[in-house]
Structure formats: structure tokens, C-alpha cells
Amino acid sequence: MRTRTLGKNGPAVSAIGLGGMSMSGAYGDADRDESIATVHAALDAGVTLIDTADFYATGHNELLLAEALRDRPRESYRLSVKTGMVVGIGGLPAGQDGRPETIKNSVTYSLTRLGTDYIDIYRPARLDPAVPIEETVGAIKELVEAGYVRYVGLSEMNAETIRRAHAVYPITDLQIEYSLISRAVEAEVLPTLRELGIGMTAYGVLSRGLISGHWTADRSTRPGQGDHRAMSPRFAAGNVEHNLALVEALRKVAEAKGCTVAQLAIAWVAAQDPSIVPVIGARTRTRLAEALSAADLELTADDLAAIETAVPVGSARGDRYPSSFMKDLGVGN
């Protein structure tokens, strides 16, 4: 597994990271044993960046990862943890809480659930509009000074907020959605990260499976079984057919390259900057193996041009989140 450095002051991590959200019911039921086996397979393949959040199934994901990581040397992986999301009845987001006292309370619970003495990268999941980002980051800075956290990260924040946070304490990386059909970061956020020497951990690189090459228009998103895609505008009837037509155009490029659609989409994200680490949400060993092969896929200028032709910027239909969630994001689609 190749490695990349998160920004100019961050740690070296595997060129592809593993996200745990899908292992805790975000897209319907997940198999616990297979999820743990997938984490083990990722570590065995050289993946060192594991991403989670204290609100993924209200702590379930941290407990699952603790079980999967129990017999692994702590120095062999890096934990990235998001916090600050308020979860309401039914597991739906109900706002943010970035108050310093909440941050310090939350990290205590995460350390216990994860069974570790420290978290490598700790980050607010969203900006709390009622709390200045300086206060939230200041609290995490204190956790760094106390030894409970190694690096400070951010998630889903705009360029102005990034600058303000970075002035309080050096930000290691921004976690944000970035894919062939989610490119709003390119306008201001990505240039700001480059200017400040901040890395990016890109999630949603396959747009929750939509551009993986495995999704079909007749596939059910199982709204009654906790599948968040049932609320996603991009998976809605009328939009999904259009978006899958883009995938078919991308498939032709992938076939010419001798790779899968998923591998091409992941490699495209990684090719945008050497300090970007795609975080894939595989919950089975099969999907993991496919995704990890993208780390060795080299894209030429001709490849990149062909990809742009197949999926032009702004060509997808539907927002990446329901309208009620879009207001919480630092950037749009």
C-alpha cells in the first residue's frame, strides 16, 4: 500500500482509508462478522487510516471497530473520529453541538468505546452555527496538549471557516465529500487547502455506491431498513436514471483502461492532489479488494480528459443530501 501525507504537518497514512459508517446500518443491515473481517483485511493490505464518528449508530461503530482492532498494535493504524453531531429519535441528525464542554465530554466516551488512550485525528463533523469555530478548535487544541488527541481536523466546512480554524491551531486535514459528481470543493475549498498546506480525506468518492458501477435503477434503497439513500435526491426516480447514464459513459472509459468503474472513480479523486486520501466505505471484503486496487491505478492526461468528457462537472442530477441537510454543509454539490 502506498502512503500519502495529510498536508504539510500531518501524518503519513495509507493512500486509501477505510470508513466505518456503512458497517453500522447507514445503508441497511450490515453483517457484523463480515464487517470485522473487512477491517482485518484492510489492515492486512496496509490500510492505516480508519475513519469513524461517535454518532455512527450512536456509538455502535466505535464499539465495532474496537472489537476489530483489539489485537492489532495501536501504532499500526490511525483513528480519525468525528464528533459534534446531535442525533435525534430514529437516528436522524438533529443539529450540531460544538461547545468546548461537549467536545471534551464526547472525546471521553469515544476513548472508552474505542478502547484507546488517544485519537489520532479528532474533528467536528459540521460547523455549529451557535459556536465560533475558534472555540471548538480551541477545545481540541487543549486535548492535543493533554495527549488525548494527536492532530486536529475539520469536516464539511467552507474556506473562510477553514482559515479561522487554522489560525487557532494547524489543521491537518479537511474531511469532505468529493467525487466525480460532487465537485463544489474545487472552487474555493481545495485551493485554500493547498495554500495552507492542509490535506483532504475525501469521503463519498463513489457517491454512496451510485457511481460504483454496481448500482441499478431498479434496486431498492429500503427506506424502512435504515438505508439513508432512500432520502437522497440523487437516488430518486428520474434522477437516478440520468446519473446512471453518466456511469455507463464512465464504464466505457474504465473498460478501455482495463479497470472497474469504482477503481476509476477512486483513482480520479486521488489524482486531483497528492495530499488527498480517498476514504472508501466498503463493508465487505469483495468491495474492499476492488477499491484498494485503485491505489495502483495511474491516470494519464488522456485518461483524465476522457473521464471529464464522460462525466462533465455539474452533470449529475439531484443534491448530495436532502434539502433539510444541505444548510449544514460548508459547500454545496
mmCIF file of N, CA and C in Angstrom, residues 151-204:
data_model
loop_
_atom_site.group_PDB
_atom_site.id
_atom_site.type_symbol
_atom_site.label_atom_id
_atom_site.label_comp_id
_atom_site.label_asym_id
_atom_site.label_seq_id
_atom_site.Cartn_x
_atom_site.Cartn_y
_atom_site.Cartn_z
ATOM 1 N N TYR A 151 -3.841 15.082 16.292
ATOM 2 C CA TYR A 151 -3.992 16.087 15.242
ATOM 3 C C TYR A 151 -5.422 16.614 15.234
ATOM 4 N N VAL A 152 -5.574 17.857 14.739
ATOM 5 C CA VAL A 152 -6.892 18.480 14.644
ATOM 6 C C VAL A 152 -7.347 18.473 13.187
ATOM 7 N N GLY A 153 -8.562 17.993 12.963
ATOM 8 C CA GLY A 153 -9.132 18.001 11.625
ATOM 9 C C GLY A 153 -10.446 18.760 11.594
ATOM 10 N N LEU A 154 -10.976 18.947 10.417
ATOM 11 C CA LEU A 154 -12.280 19.556 10.211
ATOM 12 C C LEU A 154 -13.090 18.658 9.294
ATOM 13 N N SER A 155 -14.374 18.956 9.163
ATOM 14 C CA SER A 155 -15.232 18.207 8.249
ATOM 15 C C SER A 155 -16.314 19.124 7.702
ATOM 16 N N GLU A 156 -16.517 19.093 6.393
ATOM 17 C CA GLU A 156 -17.594 19.827 5.721
ATOM 18 C C GLU A 156 -17.647 21.303 6.106
ATOM 19 N N MET A 157 -16.534 22.000 5.903
ATOM 20 C CA MET A 157 -16.505 23.434 6.222
ATOM 21 C C MET A 157 -15.975 24.225 5.047
ATOM 22 N N ASN A 158 -16.412 25.492 4.962
ATOM 23 C CA ASN A 158 -16.036 26.309 3.819
ATOM 24 C C ASN A 158 -14.666 26.951 4.025
ATOM 25 N N ALA A 159 -14.212 27.657 2.996
ATOM 26 C CA ALA A 159 -12.854 28.200 3.004
ATOM 27 C C ALA A 159 -12.639 29.193 4.145
ATOM 28 N N GLU A 160 -13.608 30.075 4.385
ATOM 29 C CA GLU A 160 -13.459 31.056 5.455
ATOM 30 C C GLU A 160 -13.322 30.382 6.815
ATOM 31 N N THR A 161 -14.160 29.382 7.069
ATOM 32 C CA THR A 161 -14.105 28.679 8.353
ATOM 33 C C THR A 161 -12.784 27.939 8.506
ATOM 34 N N ILE A 162 -12.306 27.364 7.427
ATOM 35 C CA ILE A 162 -11.017 26.668 7.466
ATOM 36 C C ILE A 162 -9.903 27.622 7.877
ATOM 37 N N ARG A 163 -9.900 28.808 7.302
ATOM 38 C CA ARG A 163 -8.865 29.794 7.638
ATOM 39 C C ARG A 163 -8.945 30.195 9.113
ATOM 40 N N ARG A 164 -10.137 30.412 9.605
ATOM 41 C CA ARG A 164 -10.299 30.804 11.002
ATOM 42 C C ARG A 164 -9.839 29.696 11.944
ATOM 43 N N ALA A 165 -10.189 28.467 11.604
ATOM 44 C CA ALA A 165 -9.784 27.337 12.439
ATOM 45 C C ALA A 165 -8.272 27.159 12.423
ATOM 46 N N HIS A 166 -7.689 27.291 11.237
ATOM 47 C CA HIS A 166 -6.245 27.092 11.072
ATOM 48 C C HIS A 166 -5.444 28.143 11.834
ATOM 49 N N ALA A 167 -6.035 29.321 12.034
ATOM 50 C CA ALA A 167 -5.356 30.372 12.782
ATOM 51 C C ALA A 167 -5.272 30.050 14.275
ATOM 52 N N VAL A 168 -6.161 29.185 14.748
ATOM 53 C CA VAL A 168 -6.159 28.775 16.156
ATOM 54 C C VAL A 168 -5.158 27.659 16.395
ATOM 55 N N TYR A 169 -5.158 26.692 15.485
ATOM 56 C CA TYR A 169 -4.254 25.546 15.603
ATOM 57 C C TYR A 169 -4.117 24.923 14.214
ATOM 58 N N PRO A 170 -2.909 24.464 13.835
ATOM 59 C CA PRO A 170 -2.727 23.905 12.494
ATOM 60 C C PRO A 170 -3.697 22.751 12.212
ATOM 61 N N ILE A 171 -4.458 22.890 11.155
ATOM 62 C CA ILE A 171 -5.406 21.855 10.758
ATOM 63 C C ILE A 171 -4.693 20.838 9.880
ATOM 64 N N THR A 172 -4.841 19.587 10.222
ATOM 65 C CA THR A 172 -4.178 18.520 9.484
ATOM 66 C C THR A 172 -4.896 18.212 8.180
ATOM 67 N N ASP A 173 -6.214 18.051 8.255
ATOM 68 C CA ASP A 173 -6.953 17.712 7.051
ATOM 69 C C ASP A 173 -8.408 18.119 7.185
ATOM 70 N N LEU A 174 -9.035 18.293 6.053
ATOM 71 C CA LEU A 174 -10.469 18.520 5.967
ATOM 72 C C LEU A 174 -11.103 17.265 5.401
ATOM 73 N N GLN A 175 -12.090 16.742 6.097
ATOM 74 C CA GLN A 175 -12.853 15.631 5.539
ATOM 75 C C GLN A 175 -14.098 16.212 4.874
ATOM 76 N N ILE A 176 -14.291 15.877 3.614
ATOM 77 C CA ILE A 176 -15.391 16.465 2.857
ATOM 78 C C ILE A 176 -15.732 15.556 1.683
ATOM 79 N N GLU A 177 -16.965 15.633 1.225
ATOM 80 C CA GLU A 177 -17.370 14.808 0.091
ATOM 81 C C GLU A 177 -16.744 15.345 -1.189
ATOM 82 N N TYR A 178 -16.137 14.451 -1.937
ATOM 83 C CA TYR A 178 -15.510 14.819 -3.208
ATOM 84 C C TYR A 178 -15.564 13.610 -4.128
ATOM 85 N N SER A 179 -16.182 13.789 -5.253
ATOM 86 C CA SER A 179 -16.278 12.712 -6.236
ATOM 87 C C SER A 179 -16.481 13.323 -7.606
ATOM 88 N N LEU A 180 -16.556 12.489 -8.605
ATOM 89 C CA LEU A 180 -16.797 12.966 -9.959
ATOM 90 C C LEU A 180 -18.105 13.734 -10.087
ATOM 91 N N ILE A 181 -19.066 13.442 -9.220
ATOM 92 C CA ILE A 181 -20.346 14.149 -9.307
ATOM 93 C C ILE A 181 -20.587 15.063 -8.108
ATOM 94 N N SER A 182 -19.563 15.277 -7.276
ATOM 95 C CA SER A 182 -19.640 16.221 -6.147
ATOM 96 C C SER A 182 -18.352 17.030 -6.136
ATOM 97 N N ARG A 183 -18.347 18.155 -6.877
ATOM 98 C CA ARG A 183 -17.095 18.858 -7.127
ATOM 99 C C ARG A 183 -17.102 20.312 -6.655
ATOM 100 N N ALA A 184 -18.008 20.650 -5.766
ATOM 101 C CA ALA A 184 -18.080 22.032 -5.287
ATOM 102 C C ALA A 184 -16.801 22.472 -4.579
ATOM 103 N N VAL A 185 -16.045 21.529 -4.034
ATOM 104 C CA VAL A 185 -14.817 21.886 -3.309
ATOM 105 C C VAL A 185 -13.767 22.504 -4.215
ATOM 106 N N GLU A 186 -13.893 22.301 -5.505
ATOM 107 C CA GLU A 186 -12.853 22.760 -6.419
ATOM 108 C C GLU A 186 -12.805 24.282 -6.544
ATOM 109 N N ALA A 187 -13.913 24.965 -6.263
ATOM 110 C CA ALA A 187 -13.978 26.415 -6.458
ATOM 111 C C ALA A 187 -13.124 27.173 -5.445
ATOM 112 N N GLU A 188 -13.331 26.924 -4.163
ATOM 113 C CA GLU A 188 -12.623 27.679 -3.122
ATOM 114 C C GLU A 188 -11.931 26.798 -2.088
ATOM 115 N N VAL A 189 -12.566 25.698 -1.735
ATOM 116 C CA VAL A 189 -12.040 24.890 -0.632
ATOM 117 C C VAL A 189 -10.703 24.241 -0.982
ATOM 118 N N LEU A 190 -10.625 23.560 -2.114
ATOM 119 C CA LEU A 190 -9.386 22.876 -2.476
ATOM 120 C C LEU A 190 -8.222 23.853 -2.658
ATOM 121 N N PRO A 191 -8.423 24.992 -3.324
ATOM 122 C CA PRO A 191 -7.321 25.963 -3.389
ATOM 123 C C PRO A 191 -6.876 26.467 -2.016
ATOM 124 N N THR A 192 -7.827 26.619 -1.094
ATOM 125 C CA THR A 192 -7.477 27.058 0.258
ATOM 126 C C THR A 192 -6.652 26.007 0.981
ATOM 127 N N LEU A 193 -7.024 24.756 0.825
ATOM 128 C CA LEU A 193 -6.258 23.673 1.447
ATOM 129 C C LEU A 193 -4.832 23.655 0.910
ATOM 130 N N ARG A 194 -4.700 23.822 -0.391
ATOM 131 C CA ARG A 194 -3.363 23.834 -0.988
ATOM 132 C C ARG A 194 -2.543 25.007 -0.464
ATOM 133 N N GLU A 195 -3.163 26.171 -0.375
ATOM 134 C CA GLU A 195 -2.461 27.362 0.100
ATOM 135 C C GLU A 195 -1.966 27.195 1.534
ATOM 136 N N LEU A 196 -2.798 26.609 2.386
ATOM 137 C CA LEU A 196 -2.477 26.485 3.804
ATOM 138 C C LEU A 196 -1.714 25.208 4.143
ATOM 139 N N GLY A 197 -1.554 24.321 3.178
ATOM 140 C CA GLY A 197 -0.848 23.075 3.446
ATOM 141 C C GLY A 197 -1.661 22.101 4.259
ATOM 142 N N ILE A 198 -2.969 22.043 3.978
ATOM 143 C CA ILE A 198 -3.880 21.155 4.686
ATOM 144 C C ILE A 198 -4.282 20.012 3.750
ATOM 145 N N GLY A 199 -4.313 18.802 4.263
ATOM 146 C CA GLY A 199 -4.707 17.661 3.465
ATOM 147 C C GLY A 199 -6.221 17.521 3.362
ATOM 148 N N MET A 200 -6.654 16.545 2.603
ATOM 149 C CA MET A 200 -8.073 16.241 2.482
ATOM 150 C C MET A 200 -8.280 14.738 2.584
ATOM 151 N N THR A 201 -9.232 14.342 3.424
ATOM 152 C CA THR A 201 -9.720 12.964 3.382
ATOM 153 C C THR A 201 -11.091 13.035 2.718
ATOM 154 N N ALA A 202 -11.179 12.493 1.530
ATOM 155 C CA ALA A 202 -12.369 12.618 0.702
ATOM 156 C C ALA A 202 -13.296 11.430 0.922
ATOM 157 N N TYR A 203 -14.513 11.718 1.376
ATOM 158 C CA TYR A 203 -15.498 10.647 1.516
ATOM 159 C C TYR A 203 -16.512 10.747 0.382
ATOM 160 N N GLY A 204 -17.351 9.735 0.263
ATOM 161 C CA GLY A 204 -18.357 9.745 -0.800
ATOM 162 C C GLY A 204 -17.755 9.677 -2.187
#
